[in-house]
Amino acid sequence: MGVYSSSFVIEPNSEMAVSGYSHPSKANWITAHAISTELSIAEVERLWLRFQQMGANQDGLLTQETLAVSKLSNDVFIKNILKYFKSSDGNISFESFLRALKWCESQEIEVKCKAMFQMLNNGNPIPRDILQKILRRIYTQEDEEEIWRITNIFFNTLDTSRKGQIEESAFVNAVMGLPRVQTHAILNFHILSEKMRENVHKNLPEFSSQAAFYTPSPSSMSQVPSDSLLGEVAQKIYKKDWELVANRLGFLSEDIEHIRASNSGNTYKQAYTVLVNWKTRERENAKASILERVLRNAGMVDASLLLAP
């Protein structure tokens, strides 16, 4: 994950750091972070509470000292994750914490798999002994013989080069090869639960990160969405499981593979093509209400609310 941390760690002396013009004691602490990170007020408030529970000090920092003595340091895996949140002074700012969690929420599944691999052995190929340690943490009730057996199964499957280590490509391919429903359930992360996000957007639209975006009228639900609106929807789903949306819109596996191949390497274009093709196929029956329901049932509430009244 280290190769990705530069996208969310904000150094304290940076001109763009919120800590340069705000403080937990100031009234604009939450709103300043919401504006800086493009998260909703509700999301920032929820995460500020969590950050305080983790041991943030009066300046809104998780210091080296706190991280060293807190229960967080007792879990090697959590400790390894948190080190990627740290700035050069060894502290974790609330802003970096927010940006990191937003990164976790917004990235594609494949990118998350690569980040997971980075955390397991600092980005290096995983040898047998490291994998054993990882599995020992996962299967805490199993004895050493069973852990050894599971390790061998993993290596026989993933060590395709037979070098005695698992490479990133083999790890990512294995995870991506799992049933999509399982990987979606495990790796799709939301700062707010689906129900909470829906309530926030409906009841407090001024606090929503979507407030400046398209606001449809009730009658638009019975209309065919424009290509520009489909583009906005695609922008919301292309880093998520757009294939799940495609499947629920009636596209077959071969259709999805064709769309993927025709727009190789461009997941936004893939998601957008699915939506436009659905609209073309269904013609006057391609109602916004249908797409809104599909998105909501797929757990993509933010995208569905672009279509909701």
PDB file of C-alpha atoms in Angstrom:
ATOM      1  CA  MET A   1       0.000   0.000   0.000  1.00  0.00           C
ATOM      2  CA  GLY A   2       3.048   2.197   0.345  1.00  0.00           C
ATOM      3  CA  VAL A   3       3.021   3.034  -3.350  1.00  0.00           C
ATOM      4  CA  TYR A   4      -0.488   4.437  -2.899  1.00  0.00           C
ATOM      5  CA  SER A   5      -0.038   6.338   0.364  1.00  0.00           C
ATOM      6  CA  SER A   6       1.302   9.434  -1.390  1.00  0.00           C
ATOM      7  CA  SER A   7      -2.214   9.970  -2.720  1.00  0.00           C
ATOM      8  CA  PHE A   8      -3.697  10.440   0.740  1.00  0.00           C
ATOM      9  CA  VAL A   9      -0.970  11.338   3.266  1.00  0.00           C
ATOM     10  CA  ILE A  10      -0.835  15.108   3.825  1.00  0.00           C
ATOM     11  CA  GLU A  11       2.359  16.468   5.349  1.00  0.00           C
ATOM     12  CA  PRO A  12       1.775  18.919   8.247  1.00  0.00           C
ATOM     13  CA  ASN A  13       3.833  21.660   6.562  1.00  0.00           C
ATOM     14  CA  SER A  14       1.895  21.376   3.310  1.00  0.00           C
ATOM     15  CA  GLU A  15       0.106  24.528   2.160  1.00  0.00           C
ATOM     16  CA  MET A  16      -3.044  22.491   1.579  1.00  0.00           C
ATOM     17  CA  ALA A  17      -3.079  20.890   5.056  1.00  0.00           C
ATOM     18  CA  VAL A  18      -6.296  21.643   6.944  1.00  0.00           C
ATOM     19  CA  SER A  19      -4.298  21.791  10.179  1.00  0.00           C
ATOM     20  CA  GLY A  20      -2.692  24.965   8.838  1.00  0.00           C
ATOM     21  CA  TYR A  21      -5.921  26.931   9.156  1.00  0.00           C
ATOM     22  CA  SER A  22      -8.148  24.918  11.464  1.00  0.00           C
ATOM     23  CA  HIS A  23      -8.012  23.129  14.804  1.00  0.00           C
ATOM     24  CA  PRO A  24     -10.313  20.760  16.745  1.00  0.00           C
ATOM     25  CA  SER A  25     -11.178  23.693  19.005  1.00  0.00           C
ATOM     26  CA  LYS A  26     -12.475  25.740  16.063  1.00  0.00           C
ATOM     27  CA  ALA A  27     -16.029  25.610  14.748  1.00  0.00           C
ATOM     28  CA  ASN A  28     -14.871  24.942  11.181  1.00  0.00           C
ATOM     29  CA  TRP A  29     -12.901  21.758  11.998  1.00  0.00           C
ATOM     30  CA  ILE A  30     -15.503  19.387  10.538  1.00  0.00           C
ATOM     31  CA  THR A  31     -16.567  21.538   7.600  1.00  0.00           C
ATOM     32  CA  ALA A  32     -12.966  22.349   6.640  1.00  0.00           C
ATOM     33  CA  HIS A  33     -12.170  18.646   6.431  1.00  0.00           C
ATOM     34  CA  ALA A  34     -15.372  17.937   4.514  1.00  0.00           C
ATOM     35  CA  ILE A  35     -14.433  20.551   1.915  1.00  0.00           C
ATOM     36  CA  SER A  36     -10.808  19.429   1.715  1.00  0.00           C
ATOM     37  CA  THR A  37     -11.575  15.724   1.305  1.00  0.00           C
ATOM     38  CA  GLU A  38     -14.890  16.082  -0.570  1.00  0.00           C
ATOM     39  CA  LEU A  39     -16.619  13.901   1.998  1.00  0.00           C
ATOM     40  CA  SER A  40     -20.018  14.702   3.462  1.00  0.00           C
ATOM     41  CA  ILE A  41     -20.406  16.375   6.839  1.00  0.00           C
ATOM     42  CA  ALA A  42     -21.998  13.178   8.164  1.00  0.00           C
ATOM     43  CA  GLU A  43     -19.036  11.079   7.048  1.00  0.00           C
ATOM     44  CA  VAL A  44     -16.482  13.448   8.579  1.00  0.00           C
ATOM     45  CA  GLU A  45     -18.396  13.646  11.861  1.00  0.00           C
ATOM     46  CA  ARG A  46     -18.602   9.865  12.085  1.00  0.00           C
ATOM     47  CA  LEU A  47     -14.903   9.428  11.351  1.00  0.00           C
ATOM     48  CA  TRP A  48     -13.892  12.200  13.767  1.00  0.00           C
ATOM     49  CA  LEU A  49     -15.632  10.261  16.529  1.00  0.00           C
ATOM     50  CA  ARG A  50     -13.752   7.100  15.515  1.00  0.00           C
ATOM     51  CA  PHE A  51     -10.461   8.998  15.309  1.00  0.00           C
ATOM     52  CA  GLN A  52     -10.944  10.333  18.826  1.00  0.00           C
ATOM     53  CA  GLN A  53     -11.740   6.840  20.075  1.00  0.00           C
ATOM     54  CA  MET A  54      -8.431   5.685  18.605  1.00  0.00           C
ATOM     55  CA  GLY A  55      -6.628   8.183  20.841  1.00  0.00           C
ATOM     56  CA  ALA A  56      -6.328  11.449  18.902  1.00  0.00           C
ATOM     57  CA  ASN A  57      -4.872  14.282  20.986  1.00  0.00           C
ATOM     58  CA  GLN A  58      -6.163  17.842  21.396  1.00  0.00           C
ATOM     59  CA  ASP A  59      -4.495  18.840  18.121  1.00  0.00           C
ATOM     60  CA  GLY A  60      -6.308  16.167  16.149  1.00  0.00           C
ATOM     61  CA  LEU A  61      -3.311  13.860  15.767  1.00  0.00           C
ATOM     62  CA  LEU A  62      -2.540  10.242  16.479  1.00  0.00           C
ATOM     63  CA  THR A  63       1.013  10.698  17.717  1.00  0.00           C
ATOM     64  CA  GLN A  64       3.877   8.220  17.609  1.00  0.00           C
ATOM     65  CA  GLU A  65       3.590   7.844  21.371  1.00  0.00           C
ATOM     66  CA  THR A  66      -0.126   7.046  21.210  1.00  0.00           C
ATOM     67  CA  LEU A  67       0.366   4.544  18.413  1.00  0.00           C
ATOM     68  CA  ALA A  68       3.189   2.871  20.333  1.00  0.00           C
ATOM     69  CA  VAL A  69       1.285   2.313  23.573  1.00  0.00           C
ATOM     70  CA  SER A  70      -2.305   1.868  22.397  1.00  0.00           C
ATOM     71  CA  LYS A  71      -3.999  -1.430  21.709  1.00  0.00           C
ATOM     72  CA  LEU A  72      -3.522  -0.669  18.015  1.00  0.00           C
ATOM     73  CA  SER A  73       0.145  -1.598  18.311  1.00  0.00           C
ATOM     74  CA  ASN A  74      -0.694  -5.075  19.607  1.00  0.00           C
ATOM     75  CA  ASP A  75      -2.110  -6.194  16.281  1.00  0.00           C
ATOM     76  CA  VAL A  76       0.702  -6.595  13.761  1.00  0.00           C
ATOM     77  CA  PHE A  77      -1.614  -6.368  10.771  1.00  0.00           C
ATOM     78  CA  ILE A  78      -3.301  -3.152  11.976  1.00  0.00           C
ATOM     79  CA  LYS A  79       0.094  -1.733  12.885  1.00  0.00           C
ATOM     80  CA  ASN A  80       1.299  -2.470   9.362  1.00  0.00           C
ATOM     81  CA  ILE A  81      -1.737  -0.732   7.864  1.00  0.00           C
ATOM     82  CA  LEU A  82      -1.419   2.366  10.031  1.00  0.00           C
ATOM     83  CA  LYS A  83       2.205   2.947   9.106  1.00  0.00           C
ATOM     84  CA  TYR A  84       1.038   3.877   5.609  1.00  0.00           C
ATOM     85  CA  PHE A  85      -1.140   6.626   7.113  1.00  0.00           C
ATOM     86  CA  LYS A  86       1.791   8.354   8.816  1.00  0.00           C
ATOM     87  CA  SER A  87       3.368  11.587   7.672  1.00  0.00           C
ATOM     88  CA  SER A  88       7.127  12.153   7.810  1.00  0.00           C
ATOM     89  CA  ASP A  89       6.938  13.189  11.485  1.00  0.00           C
ATOM     90  CA  GLY A  90       5.498   9.795  12.435  1.00  0.00           C
ATOM     91  CA  ASN A  91       2.055  11.131  13.310  1.00  0.00           C
ATOM     92  CA  ILE A  92      -1.289  10.467  11.640  1.00  0.00           C
ATOM     93  CA  SER A  93      -3.383  13.544  10.974  1.00  0.00           C
ATOM     94  CA  PHE A  94      -7.152  13.435  10.828  1.00  0.00           C
ATOM     95  CA  GLU A  95      -7.000  14.657   7.248  1.00  0.00           C
ATOM     96  CA  SER A  96      -4.715  11.804   6.159  1.00  0.00           C
ATOM     97  CA  PHE A  97      -6.981   9.376   7.995  1.00  0.00           C
ATOM     98  CA  LEU A  98      -9.999  10.709   6.072  1.00  0.00           C
ATOM     99  CA  ARG A  99      -8.241  10.636   2.727  1.00  0.00           C
ATOM    100  CA  ALA A 100      -7.028   7.085   3.303  1.00  0.00           C
ATOM    101  CA  LEU A 101     -10.513   5.815   4.108  1.00  0.00           C
ATOM    102  CA  LYS A 102     -11.948   7.667   1.141  1.00  0.00           C
ATOM    103  CA  TRP A 103      -9.279   5.969  -0.993  1.00  0.00           C
ATOM    104  CA  CYS A 104     -10.378   2.594   0.394  1.00  0.00           C
ATOM    105  CA  GLU A 105     -13.986   3.388  -0.445  1.00  0.00           C
ATOM    106  CA  SER A 106     -13.433   4.677  -3.972  1.00  0.00           C
ATOM    107  CA  GLN A 107     -10.799   2.427  -5.536  1.00  0.00           C
ATOM    108  CA  GLU A 108     -11.441  -0.446  -7.902  1.00  0.00           C
ATOM    109  CA  ILE A 109     -11.370  -3.981  -6.525  1.00  0.00           C
ATOM    110  CA  GLU A 110      -8.174  -4.838  -8.409  1.00  0.00           C
ATOM    111  CA  VAL A 111      -6.352  -1.814  -6.979  1.00  0.00           C
ATOM    112  CA  LYS A 112      -7.490  -2.803  -3.487  1.00  0.00           C
ATOM    113  CA  CYS A 113      -6.116  -6.312  -4.071  1.00  0.00           C
ATOM    114  CA  LYS A 114      -2.741  -4.847  -4.991  1.00  0.00           C
ATOM    115  CA  ALA A 115      -2.812  -2.661  -1.888  1.00  0.00           C
ATOM    116  CA  MET A 116      -3.595  -5.719   0.248  1.00  0.00           C
ATOM    117  CA  PHE A 117      -0.585  -7.485  -1.212  1.00  0.00           C
ATOM    118  CA  GLN A 118       1.584  -4.466  -0.385  1.00  0.00           C
ATOM    119  CA  MET A 119       0.555  -4.696   3.261  1.00  0.00           C
ATOM    120  CA  LEU A 120       1.139  -8.424   3.688  1.00  0.00           C
ATOM    121  CA  ASN A 121       4.918  -8.332   3.225  1.00  0.00           C
ATOM    122  CA  ASN A 122       5.772  -4.697   2.495  1.00  0.00           C
ATOM    123  CA  GLY A 123       5.150  -5.242  -1.203  1.00  0.00           C
ATOM    124  CA  ASN A 124       7.628  -8.097  -1.504  1.00  0.00           C
ATOM    125  CA  PRO A 125       6.754 -11.587  -2.760  1.00  0.00           C
ATOM    126  CA  ILE A 126       5.303 -13.684   0.054  1.00  0.00           C
ATOM    127  CA  PRO A 127       7.478 -16.655   1.092  1.00  0.00           C
ATOM    128  CA  ARG A 128       6.081 -19.738   2.761  1.00  0.00           C
ATOM    129  CA  ASP A 129       6.977 -18.740   6.337  1.00  0.00           C
ATOM    130  CA  ILE A 130       5.274 -15.337   6.039  1.00  0.00           C
ATOM    131  CA  LEU A 131       2.157 -16.954   4.611  1.00  0.00           C
ATOM    132  CA  GLN A 132       2.140 -19.368   7.536  1.00  0.00           C
ATOM    133  CA  LYS A 133       2.204 -16.455   9.974  1.00  0.00           C
ATOM    134  CA  ILE A 134      -0.659 -14.769   8.133  1.00  0.00           C
ATOM    135  CA  LEU A 135      -2.752 -17.940   8.096  1.00  0.00           C
ATOM    136  CA  ARG A 136      -2.004 -18.542  11.762  1.00  0.00           C
ATOM    137  CA  ARG A 137      -3.609 -15.167  12.507  1.00  0.00           C
ATOM    138  CA  ILE A 138      -6.642 -16.029  10.379  1.00  0.00           C
ATOM    139  CA  TYR A 139      -7.199 -19.616  11.508  1.00  0.00           C
ATOM    140  CA  THR A 140      -6.633 -19.121  15.217  1.00  0.00           C
ATOM    141  CA  GLN A 141      -8.430 -22.333  16.212  1.00  0.00           C
ATOM    142  CA  GLU A 142      -6.352 -24.618  13.997  1.00  0.00           C
ATOM    143  CA  ASP A 143      -3.235 -26.517  15.082  1.00  0.00           C
ATOM    144  CA  GLU A 144       0.144 -26.234  13.357  1.00  0.00           C
ATOM    145  CA  GLU A 145      -0.430 -29.312  11.230  1.00  0.00           C
ATOM    146  CA  GLU A 146      -3.607 -27.839   9.770  1.00  0.00           C
ATOM    147  CA  ILE A 147      -1.931 -24.463   9.210  1.00  0.00           C
ATOM    148  CA  TRP A 148       0.849 -26.237   7.335  1.00  0.00           C
ATOM    149  CA  ARG A 149      -1.708 -28.096   5.215  1.00  0.00           C
ATOM    150  CA  ILE A 150      -3.540 -24.868   4.323  1.00  0.00           C
ATOM    151  CA  THR A 151      -0.222 -23.174   3.530  1.00  0.00           C
ATOM    152  CA  ASN A 152       0.640 -25.952   1.088  1.00  0.00           C
ATOM    153  CA  ILE A 153      -2.742 -25.638  -0.602  1.00  0.00           C
ATOM    154  CA  PHE A 154      -2.216 -21.907  -1.065  1.00  0.00           C
ATOM    155  CA  PHE A 155       1.287 -22.381  -2.424  1.00  0.00           C
ATOM    156  CA  ASN A 156       0.324 -25.178  -4.785  1.00  0.00           C
ATOM    157  CA  THR A 157      -2.365 -22.890  -6.192  1.00  0.00           C
ATOM    158  CA  LEU A 158      -0.668 -19.488  -6.194  1.00  0.00           C
ATOM    159  CA  ASP A 159       3.050 -20.195  -6.590  1.00  0.00           C
ATOM    160  CA  THR A 160       2.662 -20.658 -10.319  1.00  0.00           C
ATOM    161  CA  SER A 161       6.330 -19.902 -11.029  1.00  0.00           C
ATOM    162  CA  ARG A 162       7.434 -22.491  -8.433  1.00  0.00           C
ATOM    163  CA  LYS A 163       9.922 -20.058  -6.911  1.00  0.00           C
ATOM    164  CA  GLY A 164       8.810 -20.706  -3.355  1.00  0.00           C
ATOM    165  CA  GLN A 165       7.029 -17.372  -3.116  1.00  0.00           C
ATOM    166  CA  ILE A 166       3.741 -15.788  -4.150  1.00  0.00           C
ATOM    167  CA  GLU A 167       4.043 -12.913  -6.615  1.00  0.00           C
ATOM    168  CA  GLU A 168       1.668  -9.959  -6.702  1.00  0.00           C
ATOM    169  CA  SER A 169       0.164 -10.916 -10.065  1.00  0.00           C
ATOM    170  CA  ALA A 170      -0.680 -14.435  -8.867  1.00  0.00           C
ATOM    171  CA  PHE A 171      -2.221 -13.082  -5.660  1.00  0.00           C
ATOM    172  CA  VAL A 172      -4.337 -10.489  -7.479  1.00  0.00           C
ATOM    173  CA  ASN A 173      -5.458 -12.967 -10.145  1.00  0.00           C
ATOM    174  CA  ALA A 174      -6.497 -15.434  -7.453  1.00  0.00           C
ATOM    175  CA  VAL A 175      -8.589 -12.861  -5.587  1.00  0.00           C
ATOM    176  CA  MET A 176     -10.123 -11.517  -8.796  1.00  0.00           C
ATOM    177  CA  GLY A 177     -10.958 -15.082  -9.783  1.00  0.00           C
ATOM    178  CA  LEU A 178     -13.126 -15.605  -6.709  1.00  0.00           C
ATOM    179  CA  PRO A 179     -16.922 -15.324  -7.082  1.00  0.00           C
ATOM    180  CA  ARG A 180     -17.723 -11.651  -7.587  1.00  0.00           C
ATOM    181  CA  VAL A 181     -20.367 -11.619  -4.870  1.00  0.00           C
ATOM    182  CA  GLN A 182     -17.768 -12.684  -2.300  1.00  0.00           C
ATOM    183  CA  THR A 183     -15.090 -10.179  -3.296  1.00  0.00           C
ATOM    184  CA  HIS A 184     -17.719  -7.436  -3.528  1.00  0.00           C
ATOM    185  CA  ALA A 185     -18.939  -8.191   0.002  1.00  0.00           C
ATOM    186  CA  ILE A 186     -15.421  -8.273   1.468  1.00  0.00           C
ATOM    187  CA  LEU A 187     -13.653  -5.468  -0.376  1.00  0.00           C
ATOM    188  CA  ASN A 188     -16.412  -2.938  -0.965  1.00  0.00           C
ATOM    189  CA  PHE A 189     -16.003  -0.475   1.872  1.00  0.00           C
ATOM    190  CA  HIS A 190     -18.390   2.328   2.843  1.00  0.00           C
ATOM    191  CA  ILE A 191     -17.679   4.993   5.451  1.00  0.00           C
ATOM    192  CA  LEU A 192     -21.395   5.160   6.198  1.00  0.00           C
ATOM    193  CA  SER A 193     -23.679   2.158   5.992  1.00  0.00           C
ATOM    194  CA  GLU A 194     -26.089   2.038   3.063  1.00  0.00           C
ATOM    195  CA  LYS A 195     -29.040   2.915   5.295  1.00  0.00           C
ATOM    196  CA  MET A 196     -27.214   5.834   6.909  1.00  0.00           C
ATOM    197  CA  ARG A 197     -26.095   7.213   3.543  1.00  0.00           C
ATOM    198  CA  GLU A 198     -29.608   7.003   2.174  1.00  0.00           C
ATOM    199  CA  ASN A 199     -31.030   8.820   5.197  1.00  0.00           C
ATOM    200  CA  VAL A 200     -28.358  11.528   5.071  1.00  0.00           C
ATOM    201  CA  HIS A 201     -28.878  12.209   1.381  1.00  0.00           C
ATOM    202  CA  LYS A 202     -32.659  12.284   1.653  1.00  0.00           C
ATOM    203  CA  ASN A 203     -33.060  14.147   4.930  1.00  0.00           C
ATOM    204  CA  LEU A 204     -29.991  16.392   4.937  1.00  0.00           C
ATOM    205  CA  PRO A 205     -29.180  17.116   1.288  1.00  0.00           C
ATOM    206  CA  GLU A 206     -27.207  20.222   2.226  1.00  0.00           C
ATOM    207  CA  PHE A 207     -24.748  17.992   4.119  1.00  0.00           C
ATOM    208  CA  SER A 208     -24.331  15.575   1.234  1.00  0.00           C
ATOM    209  CA  SER A 209     -21.215  15.341  -0.899  1.00  0.00           C
ATOM    210  CA  GLN A 210     -23.691  15.245  -3.800  1.00  0.00           C
ATOM    211  CA  ALA A 211     -25.294  18.594  -2.986  1.00  0.00           C
ATOM    212  CA  ALA A 212     -23.793  20.439  -5.934  1.00  0.00           C
ATOM    213  CA  PHE A 213     -24.695  17.741  -8.420  1.00  0.00           C
ATOM    214  CA  TYR A 214     -27.763  16.991 -10.469  1.00  0.00           C
ATOM    215  CA  THR A 215     -31.062  17.208  -8.553  1.00  0.00           C
ATOM    216  CA  PRO A 216     -33.840  15.488 -10.492  1.00  0.00           C
ATOM    217  CA  SER A 217     -37.520  16.282 -10.254  1.00  0.00           C
ATOM    218  CA  PRO A 218     -40.015  13.541  -9.347  1.00  0.00           C
ATOM    219  CA  SER A 219     -41.242  13.374 -12.945  1.00  0.00           C
ATOM    220  CA  SER A 220     -37.744  12.523 -14.174  1.00  0.00           C
ATOM    221  CA  MET A 221     -38.040   9.058 -12.625  1.00  0.00           C
ATOM    222  CA  SER A 222     -40.433   8.062 -15.410  1.00  0.00           C
ATOM    223  CA  GLN A 223     -38.192   9.510 -18.103  1.00  0.00           C
ATOM    224  CA  VAL A 224     -35.288   8.032 -20.036  1.00  0.00           C
ATOM    225  CA  PRO A 225     -32.054   9.414 -18.510  1.00  0.00           C
ATOM    226  CA  SER A 226     -29.868  11.548 -20.754  1.00  0.00           C
ATOM    227  CA  ASP A 227     -26.412  10.425 -21.838  1.00  0.00           C
ATOM    228  CA  SER A 228     -24.877  13.162 -19.697  1.00  0.00           C
ATOM    229  CA  LEU A 229     -26.694  11.850 -16.628  1.00  0.00           C
ATOM    230  CA  LEU A 230     -25.571   8.319 -17.464  1.00  0.00           C
ATOM    231  CA  GLY A 231     -22.056   9.738 -17.603  1.00  0.00           C
ATOM    232  CA  GLU A 232     -22.464  11.046 -14.047  1.00  0.00           C
ATOM    233  CA  VAL A 233     -23.741   7.654 -12.921  1.00  0.00           C
ATOM    234  CA  ALA A 234     -20.804   5.921 -14.624  1.00  0.00           C
ATOM    235  CA  GLN A 235     -18.462   8.280 -12.784  1.00  0.00           C
ATOM    236  CA  LYS A 236     -19.900   6.979  -9.516  1.00  0.00           C
ATOM    237  CA  ILE A 237     -19.769   3.264 -10.298  1.00  0.00           C
ATOM    238  CA  TYR A 238     -16.758   2.641 -12.525  1.00  0.00           C
ATOM    239  CA  LYS A 239     -14.405   2.088  -9.593  1.00  0.00           C
ATOM    240  CA  LYS A 240     -16.887  -0.251  -7.972  1.00  0.00           C
ATOM    241  CA  ASP A 241     -18.501  -3.449  -9.243  1.00  0.00           C
ATOM    242  CA  TRP A 242     -19.983  -2.086 -12.460  1.00  0.00           C
ATOM    243  CA  GLU A 243     -20.205  -5.666 -13.763  1.00  0.00           C
ATOM    244  CA  LEU A 244     -22.763  -6.419 -11.056  1.00  0.00           C
ATOM    245  CA  VAL A 245     -24.849  -3.511 -12.360  1.00  0.00           C
ATOM    246  CA  ALA A 246     -24.436  -4.799 -15.913  1.00  0.00           C
ATOM    247  CA  ASN A 247     -25.589  -8.245 -14.850  1.00  0.00           C
ATOM    248  CA  ARG A 248     -28.678  -6.829 -13.145  1.00  0.00           C
ATOM    249  CA  LEU A 249     -29.465  -4.805 -16.248  1.00  0.00           C
ATOM    250  CA  GLY A 250     -29.649  -8.047 -18.210  1.00  0.00           C
ATOM    251  CA  PHE A 251     -26.200  -8.246 -19.787  1.00  0.00           C
ATOM    252  CA  LEU A 252     -24.715 -11.723 -20.167  1.00  0.00           C
ATOM    253  CA  SER A 253     -21.131 -12.669 -19.336  1.00  0.00           C
ATOM    254  CA  GLU A 254     -20.142 -12.611 -23.003  1.00  0.00           C
ATOM    255  CA  ASP A 255     -21.664  -9.127 -23.373  1.00  0.00           C
ATOM    256  CA  ILE A 256     -19.637  -7.889 -20.420  1.00  0.00           C
ATOM    257  CA  GLU A 257     -16.439  -9.449 -21.748  1.00  0.00           C
ATOM    258  CA  HIS A 258     -17.006  -7.806 -25.128  1.00  0.00           C
ATOM    259  CA  ILE A 259     -17.519  -4.396 -23.492  1.00  0.00           C
ATOM    260  CA  ARG A 260     -14.421  -4.909 -21.373  1.00  0.00           C
ATOM    261  CA  ALA A 261     -12.315  -5.903 -24.394  1.00  0.00           C
ATOM    262  CA  SER A 262     -13.639  -3.030 -26.514  1.00  0.00           C
ATOM    263  CA  ASN A 263     -12.666  -0.515 -23.836  1.00  0.00           C
ATOM    264  CA  SER A 264      -9.588  -2.217 -22.439  1.00  0.00           C
ATOM    265  CA  GLY A 265      -7.966  -0.408 -19.532  1.00  0.00           C
ATOM    266  CA  ASN A 266     -10.705   2.219 -19.264  1.00  0.00           C
ATOM    267  CA  THR A 267     -13.169   1.159 -16.580  1.00  0.00           C
ATOM    268  CA  TYR A 268     -15.093   4.431 -16.777  1.00  0.00           C
ATOM    269  CA  LYS A 269     -15.743   3.841 -20.484  1.00  0.00           C
ATOM    270  CA  GLN A 270     -16.723   0.246 -19.737  1.00  0.00           C
ATOM    271  CA  ALA A 271     -19.303   1.325 -17.151  1.00  0.00           C
ATOM    272  CA  TYR A 272     -20.588   4.134 -19.365  1.00  0.00           C
ATOM    273  CA  THR A 273     -20.905   1.794 -22.361  1.00  0.00           C
ATOM    274  CA  VAL A 274     -23.013  -0.610 -20.293  1.00  0.00           C
ATOM    275  CA  LEU A 275     -25.410   2.178 -19.356  1.00  0.00           C
ATOM    276  CA  VAL A 276     -25.657   3.591 -22.882  1.00  0.00           C
ATOM    277  CA  ASN A 277     -26.115   0.115 -24.386  1.00  0.00           C
ATOM    278  CA  TRP A 278     -28.863  -0.584 -21.860  1.00  0.00           C
ATOM    279  CA  LYS A 279     -30.577   2.660 -22.833  1.00  0.00           C
ATOM    280  CA  THR A 280     -30.256   1.837 -26.548  1.00  0.00           C
ATOM    281  CA  ARG A 281     -31.571  -1.692 -26.046  1.00  0.00           C
ATOM    282  CA  GLU A 282     -34.544  -0.739 -23.883  1.00  0.00           C
ATOM    283  CA  ARG A 283     -35.386   2.475 -25.759  1.00  0.00           C
ATOM    284  CA  GLU A 284     -38.459   4.112 -24.175  1.00  0.00           C
ATOM    285  CA  ASN A 285     -38.480   1.458 -21.436  1.00  0.00           C
ATOM    286  CA  ALA A 286     -35.073   2.557 -20.122  1.00  0.00           C
ATOM    287  CA  LYS A 287     -36.624   4.474 -17.242  1.00  0.00           C
ATOM    288  CA  ALA A 288     -34.573   6.295 -14.639  1.00  0.00           C
ATOM    289  CA  SER A 289     -36.622   4.526 -11.958  1.00  0.00           C
ATOM    290  CA  ILE A 290     -35.438   1.114 -13.172  1.00  0.00           C
ATOM    291  CA  LEU A 291     -31.777   2.109 -13.164  1.00  0.00           C
ATOM    292  CA  GLU A 292     -32.171   3.794  -9.772  1.00  0.00           C
ATOM    293  CA  ARG A 293     -33.552   0.581  -8.276  1.00  0.00           C
ATOM    294  CA  VAL A 294     -30.793  -1.552  -9.825  1.00  0.00           C
ATOM    295  CA  LEU A 295     -28.104   0.740  -8.427  1.00  0.00           C
ATOM    296  CA  ARG A 296     -29.697   0.863  -4.991  1.00  0.00           C
ATOM    297  CA  ASN A 297     -30.040  -2.927  -4.834  1.00  0.00           C
ATOM    298  CA  ALA A 298     -26.392  -3.238  -5.873  1.00  0.00           C
ATOM    299  CA  GLY A 299     -25.402  -1.142  -2.852  1.00  0.00           C
ATOM    300  CA  MET A 300     -24.458   1.935  -4.906  1.00  0.00           C
ATOM    301  CA  VAL A 301     -26.681   4.416  -3.109  1.00  0.00           C
ATOM    302  CA  ASP A 302     -24.590   7.455  -4.050  1.00  0.00           C
ATOM    303  CA  ALA A 303     -25.100   6.694  -7.731  1.00  0.00           C
ATOM    304  CA  SER A 304     -28.782   5.823  -7.319  1.00  0.00           C
ATOM    305  CA  LEU A 305     -29.470   9.182  -5.698  1.00  0.00           C
ATOM    306  CA  LEU A 306     -28.493  10.937  -8.923  1.00  0.00           C
ATOM    307  CA  LEU A 307     -31.681   9.418 -10.329  1.00  0.00           C
ATOM    308  CA  ALA A 308     -33.924   9.501  -7.270  1.00  0.00           C
ATOM    309  CA  PRO A 309     -36.589  12.183  -6.736  1.00  0.00           C
TER     310      PRO A 309
END
